[in-house]
GROMACS .gro file of C-alpha atoms in nm:
model
  346
    1VAL     CA    1   1.527  -1.993  -4.105
    2TYR     CA    2   1.392  -1.728  -4.048
    3PHE     CA    3   1.106  -1.469  -3.939
    4THR     CA    4   1.056  -1.101  -3.910
    5ASN     CA    5   0.699  -0.993  -3.743
    6LEU     CA    6   0.653  -1.338  -3.553
    7ARG     CA    7   0.297  -1.344  -3.410
    8TRP     CA    8   0.160  -1.539  -3.215
    9VAL     CA    9  -0.258  -1.537  -3.092
   10ASN     CA   10  -0.394  -1.732  -2.836
   11PRO     CA   11  -0.774  -1.828  -2.893
   12ALA     CA   12  -0.905  -1.494  -2.633
   13GLY     CA   13  -0.718  -1.272  -2.847
   14GLU     CA   14  -0.451  -1.225  -2.651
   15THR     CA   15  -0.102  -1.193  -2.812
   16ILE     CA   16   0.143  -1.434  -2.641
   17ILE     CA   17   0.486  -1.427  -2.898
   18ALA     CA   18   0.508  -1.147  -3.099
   19ALA     CA   19   0.868  -1.152  -3.244
   20PRO     CA   20   1.001  -0.821  -3.467
   21LEU     CA   21   1.324  -1.126  -3.542
   22ALA     CA   22   1.302  -1.527  -3.510
   23ARG     CA   23   1.469  -1.767  -3.642
   24LEU     CA   24   1.413  -2.144  -3.640
   25GLN     CA   25   1.612  -2.431  -3.680
   26VAL     CA   26   1.529  -2.768  -3.848
   27ARG     CA   27   1.607  -3.124  -3.875
   28PRO     CA   28   1.672  -3.023  -4.298
   29TRP     CA   29   1.613  -3.403  -4.399
   30ASP     CA   30   1.267  -3.377  -4.203
   31ILE     CA   31   1.181  -3.189  -4.459
   32VAL     CA   32   1.332  -3.348  -4.785
   33TRP     CA   33   1.159  -3.640  -4.673
   34ARG     CA   34   0.867  -3.478  -4.598
   35LYS     CA   35   0.850  -3.631  -4.219
   36ALA     CA   36   0.836  -3.301  -4.091
   37SER     CA   37   0.728  -3.254  -3.742
   38ILE     CA   38   0.713  -3.057  -3.350
   39ASP     CA   39   0.998  -3.296  -3.369
   40SER     CA   40   1.186  -3.152  -3.611
   41VAL     CA   41   1.282  -2.786  -3.460
   42LYS     CA   42   1.609  -2.859  -3.313
   43GLU     CA   43   1.637  -2.496  -3.211
   44LEU     CA   44   1.440  -2.099  -3.153
   45GLU     CA   45   1.520  -1.795  -3.101
   46LEU     CA   46   1.378  -1.503  -3.053
   47GLU     CA   47   1.550  -1.115  -3.073
   48GLN     CA   48   1.380  -0.841  -2.868
   49ALA     CA   49   1.025  -1.042  -2.820
   50ASP     CA   50   0.740  -0.994  -2.557
   51LEU     CA   51   0.666  -1.347  -2.479
   52HIS     CA   52   0.327  -1.324  -2.257
   53ILE     CA   53   0.291  -1.645  -2.011
   54GLY     CA   54   0.003  -1.776  -1.791
   55PHE     CA   55   0.029  -2.029  -1.522
   56ASP     CA   56  -0.258  -2.211  -1.398
   57ASP     CA   57  -0.286  -2.338  -1.029
   58LYS     CA   58  -0.045  -2.673  -1.141
   59MET     CA   59   0.172  -2.484  -1.285
   60ARG     CA   60   0.093  -2.605  -1.597
   61VAL     CA   61   0.141  -2.371  -1.919
   62ASP     CA   62  -0.281  -2.199  -1.956
   63ILE     CA   63  -0.209  -2.009  -2.325
   64LEU     CA   64  -0.555  -2.168  -2.461
   65ARG     CA   65  -0.778  -1.964  -2.197
   66GLN     CA   66  -1.198  -2.023  -2.254
   67ASP     CA   67  -1.444  -1.807  -2.082
   68PRO     CA   68  -1.694  -2.002  -1.901
   69PRO     CA   69  -2.065  -2.064  -2.070
   70LEU     CA   70  -2.271  -1.779  -2.005
   71ASP     CA   71  -2.624  -1.977  -2.010
   72LYS     CA   72  -2.589  -2.274  -1.743
   73PRO     CA   73  -2.724  -2.527  -1.880
   74GLU     CA   74  -3.049  -2.755  -1.881
   75LYS     CA   75  -3.040  -3.065  -1.647
   76ASN     CA   76  -3.063  -3.445  -1.789
   77ILE     CA   77  -2.793  -3.262  -2.064
   78PRO     CA   78  -2.474  -3.403  -2.139
   79LEU     CA   79  -2.241  -3.251  -2.198
   80LYS     CA   80  -1.941  -3.206  -2.438
   81GLN     CA   81  -1.577  -3.282  -2.309
   82LYS     CA   82  -1.495  -2.932  -2.319
   83LYS     CA   83  -1.151  -2.827  -2.466
   84PRO     CA   84  -0.820  -2.785  -2.206
   85LYS     CA   85  -0.731  -2.502  -2.045
   86ASN     CA   86  -0.427  -2.543  -1.971
   87LEU     CA   87  -0.157  -2.620  -2.319
   88GLN     CA   88  -0.108  -3.078  -2.335
   89LEU     CA   89   0.237  -3.179  -2.321
   90PRO     CA   90   0.319  -3.430  -2.629
   91LYS     CA   91   0.383  -3.745  -2.471
   92SER     CA   92   0.674  -3.734  -2.617
   93LEU     CA   93   0.864  -3.373  -2.575
   94PRO     CA   94   1.139  -3.261  -2.900
   95ASN     CA   95   1.454  -3.227  -2.804
   96LEU     CA   96   1.459  -2.869  -2.876
   97THR     CA   97   1.736  -2.553  -2.734
   98LEU     CA   98   1.531  -2.216  -2.737
   99LEU     CA   99   1.663  -1.869  -2.720
  100LEU     CA  100   1.584  -1.590  -2.535
  101LYS     CA  101   1.738  -1.222  -2.653
  102ASP     CA  102   1.665  -0.953  -2.487
  103THR     CA  103   1.354  -0.960  -2.450
  104THR     CA  104   1.082  -0.839  -2.240
  105LEU     CA  105   0.902  -1.150  -2.060
  106THR     CA  106   0.543  -1.077  -1.868
  107ALA     CA  107   0.446  -1.421  -1.631
  108HIS     CA  108   0.132  -1.398  -1.540
  109TYR     CA  109   0.071  -1.729  -1.170
  110LYS     CA  110  -0.262  -1.678  -0.953
  111LYS     CA  111  -0.234  -1.286  -0.773
  112ARG     CA  112   0.143  -1.279  -0.925
  113LEU     CA  113   0.277  -1.094  -1.137
  114PHE     CA  114   0.592  -1.054  -1.332
  115ILE     CA  115   0.766  -0.905  -1.553
  116LEU     CA  116   1.114  -0.972  -1.681
  117ASN     CA  117   1.276  -0.712  -1.907
  118ASP     CA  118   1.652  -0.709  -2.097
  119VAL     CA  119   1.629  -1.176  -2.136
  120ASP     CA  120   1.943  -1.348  -2.233
  121SER     CA  121   1.799  -1.671  -2.213
  122LYS     CA  122   1.869  -2.044  -2.314
  123MET     CA  123   1.614  -2.366  -2.227
  124GLN     CA  124   1.685  -2.677  -2.400
  125ILE     CA  125   1.437  -2.942  -2.316
  126THR     CA  126   1.717  -3.316  -2.329
  127GLY     CA  127   1.614  -3.747  -2.303
  128HIS     CA  128   1.280  -3.571  -2.426
  129GLU     CA  129   1.188  -3.508  -2.031
  130LEU     CA  130   1.450  -3.310  -1.868
  131LEU     CA  131   1.476  -2.904  -1.918
  132HIS     CA  132   1.748  -2.640  -1.840
  133VAL     CA  133   1.739  -2.315  -1.722
  134LYS     CA  134   1.949  -2.005  -1.758
  135MET     CA  135   1.845  -1.695  -1.779
  136SER     CA  136   1.950  -1.345  -1.689
  137ALA     CA  137   1.783  -1.090  -1.686
  138GLY     CA  138   1.772  -0.705  -1.572
  139LYS     CA  139   1.514  -0.449  -1.416
  140PHE     CA  140   1.212  -0.635  -1.344
  141GLY     CA  141   0.808  -0.572  -1.190
  142GLY     CA  142   0.569  -0.675  -1.095
  143SER     CA  143   0.531  -0.826  -0.831
  144MET     CA  144   0.851  -0.776  -0.664
  145VAL     CA  145   1.059  -0.485  -0.806
  146GLY     CA  146   1.441  -0.487  -0.851
  147GLU     CA  147   1.775  -0.436  -1.090
  148GLY     CA  148   1.911  -0.795  -1.181
  149LEU     CA  149   1.841  -1.187  -1.152
  150ASN     CA  150   1.963  -1.537  -1.255
  151ILE     CA  151   1.844  -1.864  -1.254
  152ASP     CA  152   2.025  -2.128  -1.370
  153GLY     CA  153   1.931  -2.558  -1.314
  154ASN     CA  154   1.667  -2.836  -1.461
  155ILE     CA  155   1.333  -2.951  -1.470
  156HIS     CA  156   1.207  -3.221  -1.470
  157LEU     CA  157   0.884  -3.220  -1.693
  158ARG     CA  158   0.713  -3.591  -1.636
  159GLY     CA  159   0.517  -3.740  -1.336
  160GLU     CA  160   0.639  -3.453  -1.075
  161GLN     CA  161   0.755  -3.220  -1.200
  162LYS     CA  162   1.026  -3.219  -0.955
  163LEU     CA  163   1.296  -2.934  -1.008
  164ALA     CA  164   1.662  -2.816  -0.915
  165LEU     CA  165   1.709  -2.454  -0.944
  166ASN     CA  166   1.949  -2.151  -0.769
  167LEU     CA  167   1.818  -1.826  -0.784
  168GLY     CA  168   1.935  -1.523  -0.748
  169PHE     CA  169   1.782  -1.102  -0.698
  170TYR     CA  170   1.936  -0.815  -0.730
  171GLU     CA  171   1.896  -0.496  -0.547
  172VAL     CA  172   1.541  -0.555  -0.415
  173VAL     CA  173   1.348  -0.284  -0.327
  174PRO     CA  174   1.200  -0.436   0.043
  175SER     CA  175   0.853  -0.200  -0.012
  176SER     CA  176   0.774  -0.322  -0.341
  177LEU     CA  177   0.736  -0.630  -0.111
  178GLY     CA  178   0.504  -0.452   0.136
  179LEU     CA  179   0.765  -0.338   0.433
  180SER     CA  180   0.662  -0.011   0.485
  181ASN     CA  181   0.912   0.307   0.442
  182ALA     CA  182   1.166   0.051   0.316
  183ASN     CA  183   1.402   0.142  -0.056
  184ASP     CA  184   1.747   0.025   0.080
  185PRO     CA  185   1.837  -0.306  -0.250
  186MET     CA  186   1.890  -0.582  -0.082
  187THR     CA  187   2.020  -0.894  -0.238
  188ILE     CA  188   1.765  -1.273  -0.245
  189THR     CA  189   1.969  -1.574  -0.291
  190GLY     CA  190   1.809  -1.904  -0.281
  191GLU     CA  191   1.736  -2.293  -0.403
  192MET     CA  192   1.442  -2.460  -0.500
  193LYS     CA  193   1.359  -2.756  -0.433
  194GLY     CA  194   1.017  -2.984  -0.466
  195SER     CA  195   0.751  -3.045  -0.766
  196LEU     CA  196   0.705  -2.740  -0.994
  197SER     CA  197   0.362  -2.694  -0.811
  198GLU     CA  198   0.422  -2.676  -0.497
  199PRO     CA  199   0.781  -2.568  -0.485
  200GLU     CA  200   1.016  -2.471  -0.167
  201ILE     CA  201   1.303  -2.232  -0.150
  202ASP     CA  202   1.567  -2.244   0.105
  203GLY     CA  203   1.841  -1.929   0.106
  204SER     CA  204   2.004  -1.637   0.206
  205VAL     CA  205   1.865  -1.273   0.194
  206ALA     CA  206   2.130  -0.945   0.262
  207LEU     CA  207   2.136  -0.554   0.214
  208LYS     CA  208   2.380  -0.337   0.315
  209GLN     CA  209   2.207  -0.086   0.523
  210LEU     CA  210   1.809  -0.053   0.592
  211HIS     CA  211   1.714   0.302   0.691
  212ILE     CA  212   1.358   0.355   0.857
  213PRO     CA  213   1.131   0.647   1.020
  214GLY     CA  214   1.354   0.639   1.333
  215LEU     CA  215   1.564   0.305   1.264
  216SER     CA  216   1.955   0.267   1.058
  217PHE     CA  217   1.999  -0.121   1.079
  218THR     CA  218   2.350  -0.196   0.819
  219LYS     CA  219   2.544  -0.565   0.761
  220ILE     CA  220   2.196  -0.774   0.748
  221GLN     CA  221   2.190  -1.119   0.686
  222GLY     CA  222   2.025  -1.392   0.745
  223ASN     CA  223   1.799  -1.748   0.634
  224TYR     CA  224   1.473  -1.762   0.473
  225HIS     CA  225   1.240  -2.086   0.373
  226TYR     CA  226   0.993  -2.028   0.149
  227ALA     CA  227   0.622  -2.290   0.149
  228ARG     CA  228   0.332  -2.224  -0.015
  229GLY     CA  229   0.337  -1.824  -0.031
  230LEU     CA  230   0.499  -1.814   0.372
  231ILE     CA  231   0.837  -1.745   0.360
  232THR     CA  232   1.007  -1.807   0.761
  233LEU     CA  233   1.308  -1.622   0.819
  234GLU     CA  234   1.525  -1.689   1.022
  235ASP     CA  235   1.927  -1.708   1.191
  236VAL     CA  236   1.882  -1.356   1.089
  237THR     CA  237   2.196  -1.081   1.211
  238GLY     CA  238   2.319  -0.759   1.159
  239SER     CA  239   2.431  -0.342   1.316
  240ILE     CA  240   2.258  -0.048   1.451
  241PHE     CA  241   2.374   0.271   1.642
  242GLY     CA  242   2.702   0.050   1.692
  243GLY     CA  243   2.524  -0.207   1.860
  244THR     CA  244   2.448  -0.536   1.801
  245LEU     CA  245   2.077  -0.764   1.620
  246GLU     CA  246   1.908  -1.084   1.624
  247ALA     CA  247   1.552  -1.079   1.418
  248TYR     CA  248   1.313  -1.347   1.344
  249GLY     CA  249   0.951  -1.395   1.104
  250LEU     CA  250   0.650  -1.419   0.913
  251TYR     CA  251   0.585  -1.303   0.551
  252HIS     CA  252   0.331  -1.386   0.400
  253PHE     CA  253   0.384  -1.332  -0.011
  254ASP     CA  254   0.060  -1.322  -0.203
  255ASN     CA  255  -0.126  -1.101   0.078
  256ARG     CA  256   0.169  -0.933   0.218
  257HIS     CA  257   0.073  -0.982   0.566
  258TYR     CA  258   0.438  -1.006   0.767
  259LYS     CA  259   0.545  -1.009   1.150
  260ILE     CA  260   0.933  -0.964   1.219
  261ASP     CA  261   1.060  -0.969   1.572
  262VAL     CA  262   1.428  -0.735   1.642
  263LYS     CA  263   1.610  -0.753   1.966
  264ALA     CA  264   1.916  -0.545   1.978
  265LYS     CA  265   2.206  -0.464   2.292
  266ASP     CA  266   2.427  -0.256   2.327
  267LEU     CA  267   2.332   0.011   2.142
  268LEU     CA  268   2.501   0.392   2.166
  269ALA     CA  269   2.237   0.562   2.290
  270SER     CA  270   2.423   0.877   2.148
  271ALA     CA  271   2.370   0.771   1.787
  272ALA     CA  272   2.038   0.659   1.851
  273ALA     CA  273   1.914   1.003   2.024
  274LYS     CA  274   2.169   1.208   1.837
  275ASN     CA  275   2.231   1.363   2.123
  276ALA     CA  276   2.615   1.359   2.174
  277MET     CA  277   2.542   1.456   2.555
  278LEU     CA  278   2.352   1.130   2.628
  279ASN     CA  279   2.596   0.836   2.722
  280CYS     CA  280   2.507   0.514   2.825
  281LYS     CA  281   2.436   0.203   2.607
  282VAL     CA  282   2.068   0.045   2.536
  283ASP     CA  283   1.883  -0.317   2.482
  284LEU     CA  284   1.581  -0.234   2.213
  285HIS     CA  285   1.341  -0.558   2.124
  286VAL     CA  286   1.155  -0.411   1.853
  287LYS     CA  287   0.810  -0.543   1.663
  288PHE     CA  288   0.703  -0.468   1.326
  289ARG     CA  289   0.384  -0.564   1.192
  290ASN     CA  290   0.142  -0.562   0.856
  291LEU     CA  291  -0.227  -0.711   0.791
  292GLY     CA  292  -0.164  -0.672   0.393
  293LYS     CA  293  -0.157  -0.514   0.080
  294ASP     CA  294  -0.524  -0.293   0.194
  295GLY     CA  295  -0.424  -0.316   0.558
  296SER     CA  296  -0.225  -0.124   0.833
  297SER     CA  297   0.153  -0.124   0.891
  298LEU     CA  298   0.279  -0.083   1.286
  299THR     CA  299   0.653  -0.071   1.432
  300TYR     CA  300   0.654  -0.050   1.819
  301GLY     CA  301   0.875  -0.247   2.064
  302SER     CA  302   1.111  -0.126   2.453
  303PHE     CA  303   1.411  -0.047   2.557
  304LYS     CA  304   1.614   0.042   2.849
  305THR     CA  305   1.960   0.122   2.863
  306GLY     CA  306   2.220   0.102   3.148
  307GLY     CA  307   2.398   0.339   3.367
  308GLY     CA  308   2.482   0.634   3.241
  309SER     CA  309   2.480   0.969   3.230
  310PHE     CA  310   2.282   1.305   3.063
  311MET     CA  311   2.519   1.622   3.006
  312LEU     CA  312   2.722   1.462   3.336
  313VAL     CA  313   2.404   1.375   3.534
  314PRO     CA  314   2.388   1.070   3.575
  315PHE     CA  315   2.175   0.811   3.625
  316ASN     CA  316   2.110   0.371   3.689
  317SER     CA  317   1.891   0.367   3.382
  318ILE     CA  318   1.585   0.499   3.127
  319ARG     CA  319   1.276   0.227   3.032
  320GLY     CA  320   0.997   0.274   2.780
  321THR     CA  321   0.860   0.179   2.500
  322PHE     CA  322   0.755   0.342   2.177
  323SER     CA  323   0.517   0.301   1.886
  324ASP     CA  324   0.489   0.466   1.491
  325GLN     CA  325   0.159   0.467   1.480
  326ASN     CA  326   0.091   0.782   1.417
  327LYS     CA  327   0.378   0.801   1.077
  328GLU     CA  328   0.603   0.978   1.340
  329LEU     CA  329   0.796   0.762   1.671
  330ASP     CA  330   0.657   0.906   1.951
  331PHE     CA  331   0.749   0.757   2.265
  332ASN     CA  332   0.547   0.708   2.569
  333ASN     CA  333   0.636   0.558   2.960
  334VAL     CA  334   0.886   0.643   2.940
  335VAL     CA  335   1.086   0.563   3.346
  336ILE     CA  336   1.452   0.736   3.406
  337SER     CA  337   1.563   0.552   3.747
  338THR     CA  338   1.827   0.781   3.954
  339ASP     CA  339   1.981   0.719   4.306
  340LEU     CA  340   1.702   0.985   4.421
  341GLY     CA  341   1.434   0.772   4.214
  342ASP     CA  342   1.239   0.734   3.892
  343PHE     CA  343   1.053   0.995   3.695
  344GLU     CA  344   0.839   0.938   3.520
  345SER     CA  345   0.752   1.104   3.163
  346SER     CA  346   0.427   1.279   3.162
   0.00000   0.00000   0.00000
């Protein structure tokens, strides 16, 4: 059965599905014997559709939202049973397949918003409880911005609703996650497990390069763990100005707070200072801090060189601190140690 201009609106007047072309495959004998039900549907295909789906705090589909009553009820008057806020799954789930082609999918969960474009997906229920998901999408936006994603795996829709999904997000823009002045694309992959309401993810993150004011990183890769909005970064490695780095930190997906520490060693001072006359290696400790969407970000740290020379003048070491509190990388407390003594910057 084919449909054109299919439209589904919830009681609040919000459009849930708008599809210019849809196809429904049913079991013909159910129609012949007049036993048609939801179990009669074998496959639903939507093409070039717009889908809008909301989830409640327990990750249940929330499309039957109703506004709370404005008038406070009088005491001692029994209240009528309210209609369910979320879409209730039937006791026996139908074994059906949902196909999406060239579709736009908008999903809401708590304060998170995800807008997926060019979605191609196959979602199939088997055994009346196991949902198989295979999805790819092009550009996506909302709480995170990127150029493409893949999702593949299974979700048990009964009981604790256990899941096992493989995730891939490509060319993600770090600044869309609240990482200030970071616009070089990164790749995020992971394996999501646990329950649908409280999933956990273990995975990896990689950037070919990362340029922020005063600092240039390359070949960054590391691991992360996600649980209840908090992301723990660990075993992060990379390169900076010819040296190596190790990093670790915490990042909260919802409030955008982050605390990341980077320790680098054996940097080429000539590359960092962009001055070929400076000849030495540098150890660097950088701290990245952010107080959230409405807060301020700050990068600061310290450095110390080994012995070297500047314009052929030898020194034993140079040490100091730096910060970008004024939106530019400023150096302070710089001390140059030589055989003749220490010289401090004013």
